[in-house]
Amino acid sequence: MTVLRGVKKNMRTYYYLRISTKEEKELQSFTSQDNALKKYAKENKLEYDEKVVYKEDMSGKSFDRPQWKKLEKTIKEEAEKGIEVQVIFKELSRFTREARNGYNKYLELYNLGITLVFLDNPTVSSNYIKKMEKEAEEQDFLKNVVSQSMLNIMLAVELDRVEKERERTVKRIRDGIRARKEEKGLTQGRKTGQLDKMTDELKNDIKDFISDRSIKQVDLMRKHDISRNTLKKYVKYVQENK
């Protein structure tokens, strides 16, 4: 994980954490994001408490999320007053999982002077973009135009990658469910909840499930013919044996 240095002492800092759905909440948590952001705060001597931390379990397909809207209102009001503000995310996908709306929202906040920091995606953090823009401004007109276009493309490509990655993972899980049903037939297969051992396929699916909050536990249960309790047991096993 890359930690970005040079945090201004008078800059107000907020943190945003997101997982996808309430249905997945019992098997997934904010732990990974929480630990990464706490580490960043500690290394940069920043506060990290309920006053500046926003958490919610909702899809990243839109920005119509209660906690995000609350945070966005706060940072926009502060930016309009001339206060320097930054929002820290563990990764870009916690901010958004949709390329077009994500791109527009990023630029909207960027143009207000709000700094977005993505610990796992430093090349699309606001400070990096600002640095590239400054270098572009120092070049001649033609190079400047090309550089600006490249910056926009770079941001759009990264946001598109996040969206496509999610779509591929979800499709793979659903295709697996369909293939398993066709293979076994609707009335065949082991009894729900029984599984002799951890298969490589199940292990890989669980790893995707842990890292991608958009994957539903019910899809994994159907694909592998296992119960909720069995899935919980294997999730715990994978988490403890990374």
PDB file of C-alpha atoms in Angstrom:
ATOM      1  CA  MET A   1       0.000   0.000   0.000  1.00  0.00           C
ATOM      2  CA  THR A   2       1.284   3.435  -0.900  1.00  0.00           C
ATOM      3  CA  VAL A   3       0.990   6.136   1.748  1.00  0.00           C
ATOM      4  CA  LEU A   4       0.962   9.658   0.364  1.00  0.00           C
ATOM      5  CA  ARG A   5       3.032  12.121   2.362  1.00  0.00           C
ATOM      6  CA  GLY A   6       2.894  15.867   2.664  1.00  0.00           C
ATOM      7  CA  VAL A   7      -0.415  16.270   4.479  1.00  0.00           C
ATOM      8  CA  LYS A   8      -0.963  19.903   5.476  1.00  0.00           C
ATOM      9  CA  LYS A   9      -1.560  20.418   9.180  1.00  0.00           C
ATOM     10  CA  ASN A  10      -4.454  22.838   8.673  1.00  0.00           C
ATOM     11  CA  MET A  11      -6.220  20.597   6.140  1.00  0.00           C
ATOM     12  CA  ARG A  12      -9.430  18.948   7.324  1.00  0.00           C
ATOM     13  CA  THR A  13      -9.387  15.212   6.733  1.00  0.00           C
ATOM     14  CA  TYR A  14     -12.297  12.808   6.383  1.00  0.00           C
ATOM     15  CA  TYR A  15     -12.414   9.074   5.695  1.00  0.00           C
ATOM     16  CA  TYR A  16     -14.948   7.089   3.707  1.00  0.00           C
ATOM     17  CA  LEU A  17     -15.441   3.322   3.943  1.00  0.00           C
ATOM     18  CA  ARG A  18     -17.976   1.281   1.999  1.00  0.00           C
ATOM     19  CA  ILE A  19     -19.102  -2.305   1.618  1.00  0.00           C
ATOM     20  CA  SER A  20     -21.846  -3.240  -0.788  1.00  0.00           C
ATOM     21  CA  THR A  21     -24.944  -4.731   0.790  1.00  0.00           C
ATOM     22  CA  LYS A  22     -26.560  -5.399   4.139  1.00  0.00           C
ATOM     23  CA  GLU A  23     -27.079  -8.984   3.064  1.00  0.00           C
ATOM     24  CA  GLU A  24     -23.300  -9.515   3.082  1.00  0.00           C
ATOM     25  CA  LYS A  25     -22.703  -7.676   6.322  1.00  0.00           C
ATOM     26  CA  GLU A  26     -22.641 -10.750   8.554  1.00  0.00           C
ATOM     27  CA  LEU A  27     -19.792 -12.288   6.535  1.00  0.00           C
ATOM     28  CA  GLN A  28     -17.906  -9.149   5.583  1.00  0.00           C
ATOM     29  CA  SER A  29     -16.779  -6.142   7.532  1.00  0.00           C
ATOM     30  CA  PHE A  30     -14.957  -2.855   7.259  1.00  0.00           C
ATOM     31  CA  THR A  31     -11.854  -4.349   8.906  1.00  0.00           C
ATOM     32  CA  SER A  32      -9.479  -4.200   5.931  1.00  0.00           C
ATOM     33  CA  GLN A  33     -10.408  -0.616   5.026  1.00  0.00           C
ATOM     34  CA  ASP A  34     -10.487   0.431   8.672  1.00  0.00           C
ATOM     35  CA  ASN A  35      -6.979  -0.896   9.356  1.00  0.00           C
ATOM     36  CA  ALA A  36      -5.512   0.740   6.252  1.00  0.00           C
ATOM     37  CA  LEU A  37      -7.038   4.134   7.003  1.00  0.00           C
ATOM     38  CA  LYS A  38      -6.084   4.003  10.684  1.00  0.00           C
ATOM     39  CA  LYS A  39      -2.502   3.265   9.665  1.00  0.00           C
ATOM     40  CA  TYR A  40      -2.510   6.211   7.266  1.00  0.00           C
ATOM     41  CA  ALA A  41      -3.929   8.496   9.959  1.00  0.00           C
ATOM     42  CA  LYS A  42      -1.343   7.375  12.506  1.00  0.00           C
ATOM     43  CA  GLU A  43       1.596   7.788  10.111  1.00  0.00           C
ATOM     44  CA  ASN A  44       0.423  11.274   9.180  1.00  0.00           C
ATOM     45  CA  LYS A  45      -0.533  12.300  12.752  1.00  0.00           C
ATOM     46  CA  LEU A  46      -4.209  12.764  11.869  1.00  0.00           C
ATOM     47  CA  GLU A  47      -7.309  12.161  13.965  1.00  0.00           C
ATOM     48  CA  TYR A  48      -9.388   9.096  13.175  1.00  0.00           C
ATOM     49  CA  ASP A  49     -12.686   8.908  15.028  1.00  0.00           C
ATOM     50  CA  GLU A  50     -16.443   8.918  14.505  1.00  0.00           C
ATOM     51  CA  LYS A  51     -16.456  12.666  13.821  1.00  0.00           C
ATOM     52  CA  VAL A  52     -14.469  12.262  10.606  1.00  0.00           C
ATOM     53  CA  VAL A  53     -15.119   8.640   9.594  1.00  0.00           C
ATOM     54  CA  TYR A  54     -18.098   7.792   7.379  1.00  0.00           C
ATOM     55  CA  LYS A  55     -19.129   4.161   6.859  1.00  0.00           C
ATOM     56  CA  GLU A  56     -21.956   2.538   4.967  1.00  0.00           C
ATOM     57  CA  ASP A  57     -22.931  -0.750   3.364  1.00  0.00           C
ATOM     58  CA  MET A  58     -24.386   0.226   0.008  1.00  0.00           C
ATOM     59  CA  SER A  59     -23.663  -0.369  -3.650  1.00  0.00           C
ATOM     60  CA  GLY A  60     -21.152   1.896  -5.378  1.00  0.00           C
ATOM     61  CA  LYS A  61     -23.220   2.027  -8.567  1.00  0.00           C
ATOM     62  CA  SER A  62     -24.509   5.496  -7.681  1.00  0.00           C
ATOM     63  CA  PHE A  63     -23.776   8.337  -5.273  1.00  0.00           C
ATOM     64  CA  ASP A  64     -27.248   8.184  -3.781  1.00  0.00           C
ATOM     65  CA  ARG A  65     -25.911   6.901  -0.457  1.00  0.00           C
ATOM     66  CA  PRO A  66     -26.916   8.523   2.871  1.00  0.00           C
ATOM     67  CA  GLN A  67     -23.462   8.682   4.441  1.00  0.00           C
ATOM     68  CA  TRP A  68     -21.782   9.777   1.227  1.00  0.00           C
ATOM     69  CA  LYS A  69     -24.349  12.546   0.695  1.00  0.00           C
ATOM     70  CA  LYS A  70     -23.805  13.706   4.271  1.00  0.00           C
ATOM     71  CA  LEU A  71     -20.028  13.747   3.780  1.00  0.00           C
ATOM     72  CA  GLU A  72     -20.256  15.424   0.376  1.00  0.00           C
ATOM     73  CA  LYS A  73     -22.461  18.200   1.764  1.00  0.00           C
ATOM     74  CA  THR A  74     -19.926  18.829   4.539  1.00  0.00           C
ATOM     75  CA  ILE A  75     -16.845  18.946   2.330  1.00  0.00           C
ATOM     76  CA  LYS A  76     -18.508  21.148  -0.284  1.00  0.00           C
ATOM     77  CA  GLU A  77     -19.602  23.664   2.353  1.00  0.00           C
ATOM     78  CA  GLU A  78     -16.083  23.762   3.773  1.00  0.00           C
ATOM     79  CA  ALA A  79     -14.495  24.084   0.339  1.00  0.00           C
ATOM     80  CA  GLU A  80     -16.799  27.006  -0.481  1.00  0.00           C
ATOM     81  CA  LYS A  81     -15.550  28.721   2.682  1.00  0.00           C
ATOM     82  CA  GLY A  82     -11.978  28.346   1.474  1.00  0.00           C
ATOM     83  CA  ILE A  83     -11.142  25.498   3.858  1.00  0.00           C
ATOM     84  CA  GLU A  84      -8.763  22.873   2.454  1.00  0.00           C
ATOM     85  CA  VAL A  85     -10.374  19.447   2.626  1.00  0.00           C
ATOM     86  CA  GLN A  86      -9.306  15.926   1.784  1.00  0.00           C
ATOM     87  CA  VAL A  87     -11.162  12.610   1.793  1.00  0.00           C
ATOM     88  CA  ILE A  88      -9.217   9.375   2.207  1.00  0.00           C
ATOM     89  CA  PHE A  89     -10.335   6.051   0.692  1.00  0.00           C
ATOM     90  CA  LYS A  90      -8.552   2.721   0.769  1.00  0.00           C
ATOM     91  CA  GLU A  91      -9.168   2.278  -2.946  1.00  0.00           C
ATOM     92  CA  LEU A  92     -10.942   3.863  -5.886  1.00  0.00           C
ATOM     93  CA  SER A  93     -13.746   1.264  -5.876  1.00  0.00           C
ATOM     94  CA  ARG A  94     -14.846   2.474  -2.417  1.00  0.00           C
ATOM     95  CA  PHE A  95     -15.518   5.883  -4.004  1.00  0.00           C
ATOM     96  CA  THR A  96     -17.405   4.527  -7.006  1.00  0.00           C
ATOM     97  CA  ARG A  97     -17.905   1.460  -9.168  1.00  0.00           C
ATOM     98  CA  GLU A  98     -19.416   3.297 -12.108  1.00  0.00           C
ATOM     99  CA  ALA A  99     -17.156   4.908 -14.686  1.00  0.00           C
ATOM    100  CA  ARG A 100     -19.202   7.762 -16.157  1.00  0.00           C
ATOM    101  CA  ASN A 101     -20.817   9.070 -12.956  1.00  0.00           C
ATOM    102  CA  GLY A 102     -17.603   8.432 -11.059  1.00  0.00           C
ATOM    103  CA  TYR A 103     -15.596  10.467 -13.566  1.00  0.00           C
ATOM    104  CA  ASN A 104     -18.052  13.382 -13.401  1.00  0.00           C
ATOM    105  CA  LYS A 105     -18.175  13.332  -9.596  1.00  0.00           C
ATOM    106  CA  TYR A 106     -14.383  13.184  -9.358  1.00  0.00           C
ATOM    107  CA  LEU A 107     -13.989  16.245 -11.591  1.00  0.00           C
ATOM    108  CA  GLU A 108     -16.762  18.101  -9.746  1.00  0.00           C
ATOM    109  CA  LEU A 109     -14.967  17.664  -6.410  1.00  0.00           C
ATOM    110  CA  TYR A 110     -11.539  18.225  -7.955  1.00  0.00           C
ATOM    111  CA  ASN A 111     -12.637  21.558  -9.449  1.00  0.00           C
ATOM    112  CA  LEU A 112     -13.877  22.634  -6.012  1.00  0.00           C
ATOM    113  CA  GLY A 113     -10.369  22.068  -4.689  1.00  0.00           C
ATOM    114  CA  ILE A 114     -11.331  18.971  -2.692  1.00  0.00           C
ATOM    115  CA  THR A 115      -8.507  16.452  -2.485  1.00  0.00           C
ATOM    116  CA  LEU A 116      -9.337  12.769  -2.940  1.00  0.00           C
ATOM    117  CA  VAL A 117      -6.724  10.253  -1.776  1.00  0.00           C
ATOM    118  CA  PHE A 118      -6.849   6.592  -2.804  1.00  0.00           C
ATOM    119  CA  LEU A 119      -4.246   4.618  -0.874  1.00  0.00           C
ATOM    120  CA  ASP A 120      -4.239   1.673  -3.285  1.00  0.00           C
ATOM    121  CA  ASN A 121      -4.582   3.799  -6.439  1.00  0.00           C
ATOM    122  CA  PRO A 122      -2.154   6.709  -5.939  1.00  0.00           C
ATOM    123  CA  THR A 123      -1.972   7.629  -9.645  1.00  0.00           C
ATOM    124  CA  VAL A 124      -5.598   8.832  -9.586  1.00  0.00           C
ATOM    125  CA  SER A 125      -5.321  10.647  -6.266  1.00  0.00           C
ATOM    126  CA  SER A 126      -5.872  14.389  -6.601  1.00  0.00           C
ATOM    127  CA  ASN A 127      -2.342  15.318  -5.559  1.00  0.00           C
ATOM    128  CA  TYR A 128      -0.836  13.180  -8.314  1.00  0.00           C
ATOM    129  CA  ILE A 129      -3.195  14.659 -10.910  1.00  0.00           C
ATOM    130  CA  LYS A 130      -2.326  18.177  -9.698  1.00  0.00           C
ATOM    131  CA  LYS A 131       1.372  17.403 -10.009  1.00  0.00           C
ATOM    132  CA  MET A 132       0.900  16.162 -13.575  1.00  0.00           C
ATOM    133  CA  GLU A 133      -1.185  19.218 -14.461  1.00  0.00           C
ATOM    134  CA  LYS A 134       1.494  21.545 -13.123  1.00  0.00           C
ATOM    135  CA  GLU A 135       4.122  19.816 -15.242  1.00  0.00           C
ATOM    136  CA  ALA A 136       1.827  20.089 -18.259  1.00  0.00           C
ATOM    137  CA  GLU A 137       1.357  23.838 -17.718  1.00  0.00           C
ATOM    138  CA  GLU A 138       5.107  24.323 -17.873  1.00  0.00           C
ATOM    139  CA  GLN A 139       5.242  22.841 -21.374  1.00  0.00           C
ATOM    140  CA  ASP A 140       4.384  24.571 -24.640  1.00  0.00           C
ATOM    141  CA  PHE A 141       0.756  24.876 -25.772  1.00  0.00           C
ATOM    142  CA  LEU A 142       0.541  21.696 -27.862  1.00  0.00           C
ATOM    143  CA  LYS A 143       2.218  19.539 -25.240  1.00  0.00           C
ATOM    144  CA  ASN A 144      -0.034  21.061 -22.611  1.00  0.00           C
ATOM    145  CA  VAL A 145      -3.183  20.121 -24.549  1.00  0.00           C
ATOM    146  CA  VAL A 146      -1.916  16.571 -25.074  1.00  0.00           C
ATOM    147  CA  SER A 147      -0.985  16.222 -21.396  1.00  0.00           C
ATOM    148  CA  GLN A 148      -4.387  17.436 -20.222  1.00  0.00           C
ATOM    149  CA  SER A 149      -6.087  14.934 -22.508  1.00  0.00           C
ATOM    150  CA  MET A 150      -3.862  12.139 -21.222  1.00  0.00           C
ATOM    151  CA  LEU A 151      -4.756  12.985 -17.619  1.00  0.00           C
ATOM    152  CA  ASN A 152      -8.462  12.786 -18.410  1.00  0.00           C
ATOM    153  CA  ILE A 153      -7.973   9.504 -20.246  1.00  0.00           C
ATOM    154  CA  MET A 154      -5.929   8.061 -17.395  1.00  0.00           C
ATOM    155  CA  LEU A 155      -8.667   8.841 -14.873  1.00  0.00           C
ATOM    156  CA  ALA A 156     -11.430   7.545 -17.151  1.00  0.00           C
ATOM    157  CA  VAL A 157      -9.536   4.321 -17.875  1.00  0.00           C
ATOM    158  CA  GLU A 158      -8.954   3.583 -14.191  1.00  0.00           C
ATOM    159  CA  LEU A 159     -12.605   4.192 -13.335  1.00  0.00           C
ATOM    160  CA  ASP A 160     -13.682   2.025 -16.261  1.00  0.00           C
ATOM    161  CA  ARG A 161     -11.333  -0.740 -15.089  1.00  0.00           C
ATOM    162  CA  VAL A 162     -12.968  -0.740 -11.659  1.00  0.00           C
ATOM    163  CA  GLU A 163     -16.433  -1.027 -13.203  1.00  0.00           C
ATOM    164  CA  LYS A 164     -15.462  -3.769 -15.673  1.00  0.00           C
ATOM    165  CA  GLU A 165     -13.615  -5.732 -12.989  1.00  0.00           C
ATOM    166  CA  ARG A 166     -16.743  -5.858 -10.892  1.00  0.00           C
ATOM    167  CA  GLU A 167     -18.880  -6.906 -13.863  1.00  0.00           C
ATOM    168  CA  ARG A 168     -16.465  -9.720 -14.770  1.00  0.00           C
ATOM    169  CA  THR A 169     -16.354 -11.081 -11.239  1.00  0.00           C
ATOM    170  CA  VAL A 170     -20.118 -11.059 -10.801  1.00  0.00           C
ATOM    171  CA  LYS A 171     -20.609 -12.654 -14.246  1.00  0.00           C
ATOM    172  CA  ARG A 172     -18.111 -15.416 -13.439  1.00  0.00           C
ATOM    173  CA  ILE A 173     -19.972 -16.286 -10.248  1.00  0.00           C
ATOM    174  CA  ARG A 174     -23.354 -16.338 -12.004  1.00  0.00           C
ATOM    175  CA  ASP A 175     -22.028 -18.345 -14.941  1.00  0.00           C
ATOM    176  CA  GLY A 176     -20.662 -20.850 -12.457  1.00  0.00           C
ATOM    177  CA  ILE A 177     -24.077 -21.193 -10.851  1.00  0.00           C
ATOM    178  CA  ARG A 178     -25.701 -21.794 -14.232  1.00  0.00           C
ATOM    179  CA  ALA A 179     -23.064 -24.342 -15.265  1.00  0.00           C
ATOM    180  CA  ARG A 180     -23.393 -26.226 -11.990  1.00  0.00           C
ATOM    181  CA  LYS A 181     -27.162 -26.456 -12.393  1.00  0.00           C
ATOM    182  CA  GLU A 182     -26.843 -27.720 -15.954  1.00  0.00           C
ATOM    183  CA  GLU A 183     -24.224 -30.248 -14.887  1.00  0.00           C
ATOM    184  CA  LYS A 184     -26.194 -31.710 -12.009  1.00  0.00           C
ATOM    185  CA  GLY A 185     -29.779 -31.062 -12.987  1.00  0.00           C
ATOM    186  CA  LEU A 186     -32.340 -29.484 -10.699  1.00  0.00           C
ATOM    187  CA  THR A 187     -32.892 -32.636  -8.612  1.00  0.00           C
ATOM    188  CA  GLN A 188     -29.313 -33.912  -8.389  1.00  0.00           C
ATOM    189  CA  GLY A 189     -26.297 -32.992  -6.311  1.00  0.00           C
ATOM    190  CA  ARG A 190     -25.307 -33.162  -2.682  1.00  0.00           C
ATOM    191  CA  LYS A 191     -27.566 -32.012   0.058  1.00  0.00           C
ATOM    192  CA  THR A 192     -27.363 -28.269   0.811  1.00  0.00           C
ATOM    193  CA  GLY A 193     -24.764 -27.624   3.473  1.00  0.00           C
ATOM    194  CA  GLN A 194     -22.655 -30.752   2.773  1.00  0.00           C
ATOM    195  CA  LEU A 195     -19.201 -30.345   1.295  1.00  0.00           C
ATOM    196  CA  ASP A 196     -16.413 -32.883   1.669  1.00  0.00           C
ATOM    197  CA  LYS A 197     -13.527 -30.445   1.290  1.00  0.00           C
ATOM    198  CA  MET A 198     -12.528 -27.003   0.131  1.00  0.00           C
ATOM    199  CA  THR A 199     -12.161 -27.001  -3.655  1.00  0.00           C
ATOM    200  CA  ASP A 200      -9.848 -24.623  -5.490  1.00  0.00           C
ATOM    201  CA  GLU A 201     -12.862 -23.145  -7.272  1.00  0.00           C
ATOM    202  CA  LEU A 202     -14.678 -22.474  -4.010  1.00  0.00           C
ATOM    203  CA  LYS A 203     -11.541 -21.005  -2.442  1.00  0.00           C
ATOM    204  CA  ASN A 204     -11.038 -18.600  -5.369  1.00  0.00           C
ATOM    205  CA  ASP A 205     -14.706 -17.597  -5.328  1.00  0.00           C
ATOM    206  CA  ILE A 206     -14.509 -16.864  -1.613  1.00  0.00           C
ATOM    207  CA  LYS A 207     -11.396 -14.721  -2.120  1.00  0.00           C
ATOM    208  CA  ASP A 208     -13.318 -12.703  -4.729  1.00  0.00           C
ATOM    209  CA  PHE A 209     -16.290 -12.495  -2.374  1.00  0.00           C
ATOM    210  CA  ILE A 210     -14.138 -11.131   0.453  1.00  0.00           C
ATOM    211  CA  SER A 211     -12.555  -8.447  -1.738  1.00  0.00           C
ATOM    212  CA  ASP A 212     -15.584  -7.533  -3.880  1.00  0.00           C
ATOM    213  CA  ARG A 213     -18.603  -6.396  -1.875  1.00  0.00           C
ATOM    214  CA  SER A 214     -20.901  -6.580  -4.903  1.00  0.00           C
ATOM    215  CA  ILE A 215     -20.812 -10.404  -4.952  1.00  0.00           C
ATOM    216  CA  LYS A 216     -23.772 -11.837  -3.083  1.00  0.00           C
ATOM    217  CA  GLN A 217     -23.371 -14.677  -0.620  1.00  0.00           C
ATOM    218  CA  VAL A 218     -26.560 -16.280  -1.929  1.00  0.00           C
ATOM    219  CA  ASP A 219     -24.898 -16.675  -5.350  1.00  0.00           C
ATOM    220  CA  LEU A 220     -21.982 -18.541  -3.793  1.00  0.00           C
ATOM    221  CA  MET A 221     -24.352 -20.734  -1.769  1.00  0.00           C
ATOM    222  CA  ARG A 222     -26.257 -21.714  -4.906  1.00  0.00           C
ATOM    223  CA  LYS A 223     -23.179 -22.255  -7.028  1.00  0.00           C
ATOM    224  CA  HIS A 224     -21.522 -24.602  -4.552  1.00  0.00           C
ATOM    225  CA  ASP A 225     -24.670 -26.104  -3.022  1.00  0.00           C
ATOM    226  CA  ILE A 226     -23.752 -25.041   0.490  1.00  0.00           C
ATOM    227  CA  SER A 227     -25.653 -23.514   3.360  1.00  0.00           C
ATOM    228  CA  ARG A 228     -25.105 -20.100   4.895  1.00  0.00           C
ATOM    229  CA  ASN A 229     -23.356 -21.646   7.916  1.00  0.00           C
ATOM    230  CA  THR A 230     -21.066 -23.714   5.699  1.00  0.00           C
ATOM    231  CA  LEU A 231     -20.144 -20.633   3.683  1.00  0.00           C
ATOM    232  CA  LYS A 232     -19.395 -18.723   6.878  1.00  0.00           C
ATOM    233  CA  LYS A 233     -17.088 -21.529   7.987  1.00  0.00           C
ATOM    234  CA  TYR A 234     -15.149 -21.497   4.708  1.00  0.00           C
ATOM    235  CA  VAL A 235     -14.968 -17.688   4.608  1.00  0.00           C
ATOM    236  CA  LYS A 236     -13.433 -17.780   8.084  1.00  0.00           C
ATOM    237  CA  TYR A 237     -11.002 -20.481   6.953  1.00  0.00           C
ATOM    238  CA  VAL A 238      -9.868 -18.468   3.902  1.00  0.00           C
ATOM    239  CA  GLN A 239      -9.493 -15.283   5.965  1.00  0.00           C
ATOM    240  CA  GLU A 240      -7.353 -17.085   8.547  1.00  0.00           C
ATOM    241  CA  ASN A 241      -5.183 -18.829   5.960  1.00  0.00           C
ATOM    242  CA  LYS A 242      -4.312 -16.019   3.550  1.00  0.00           C
TER     243      LYS A 242
END
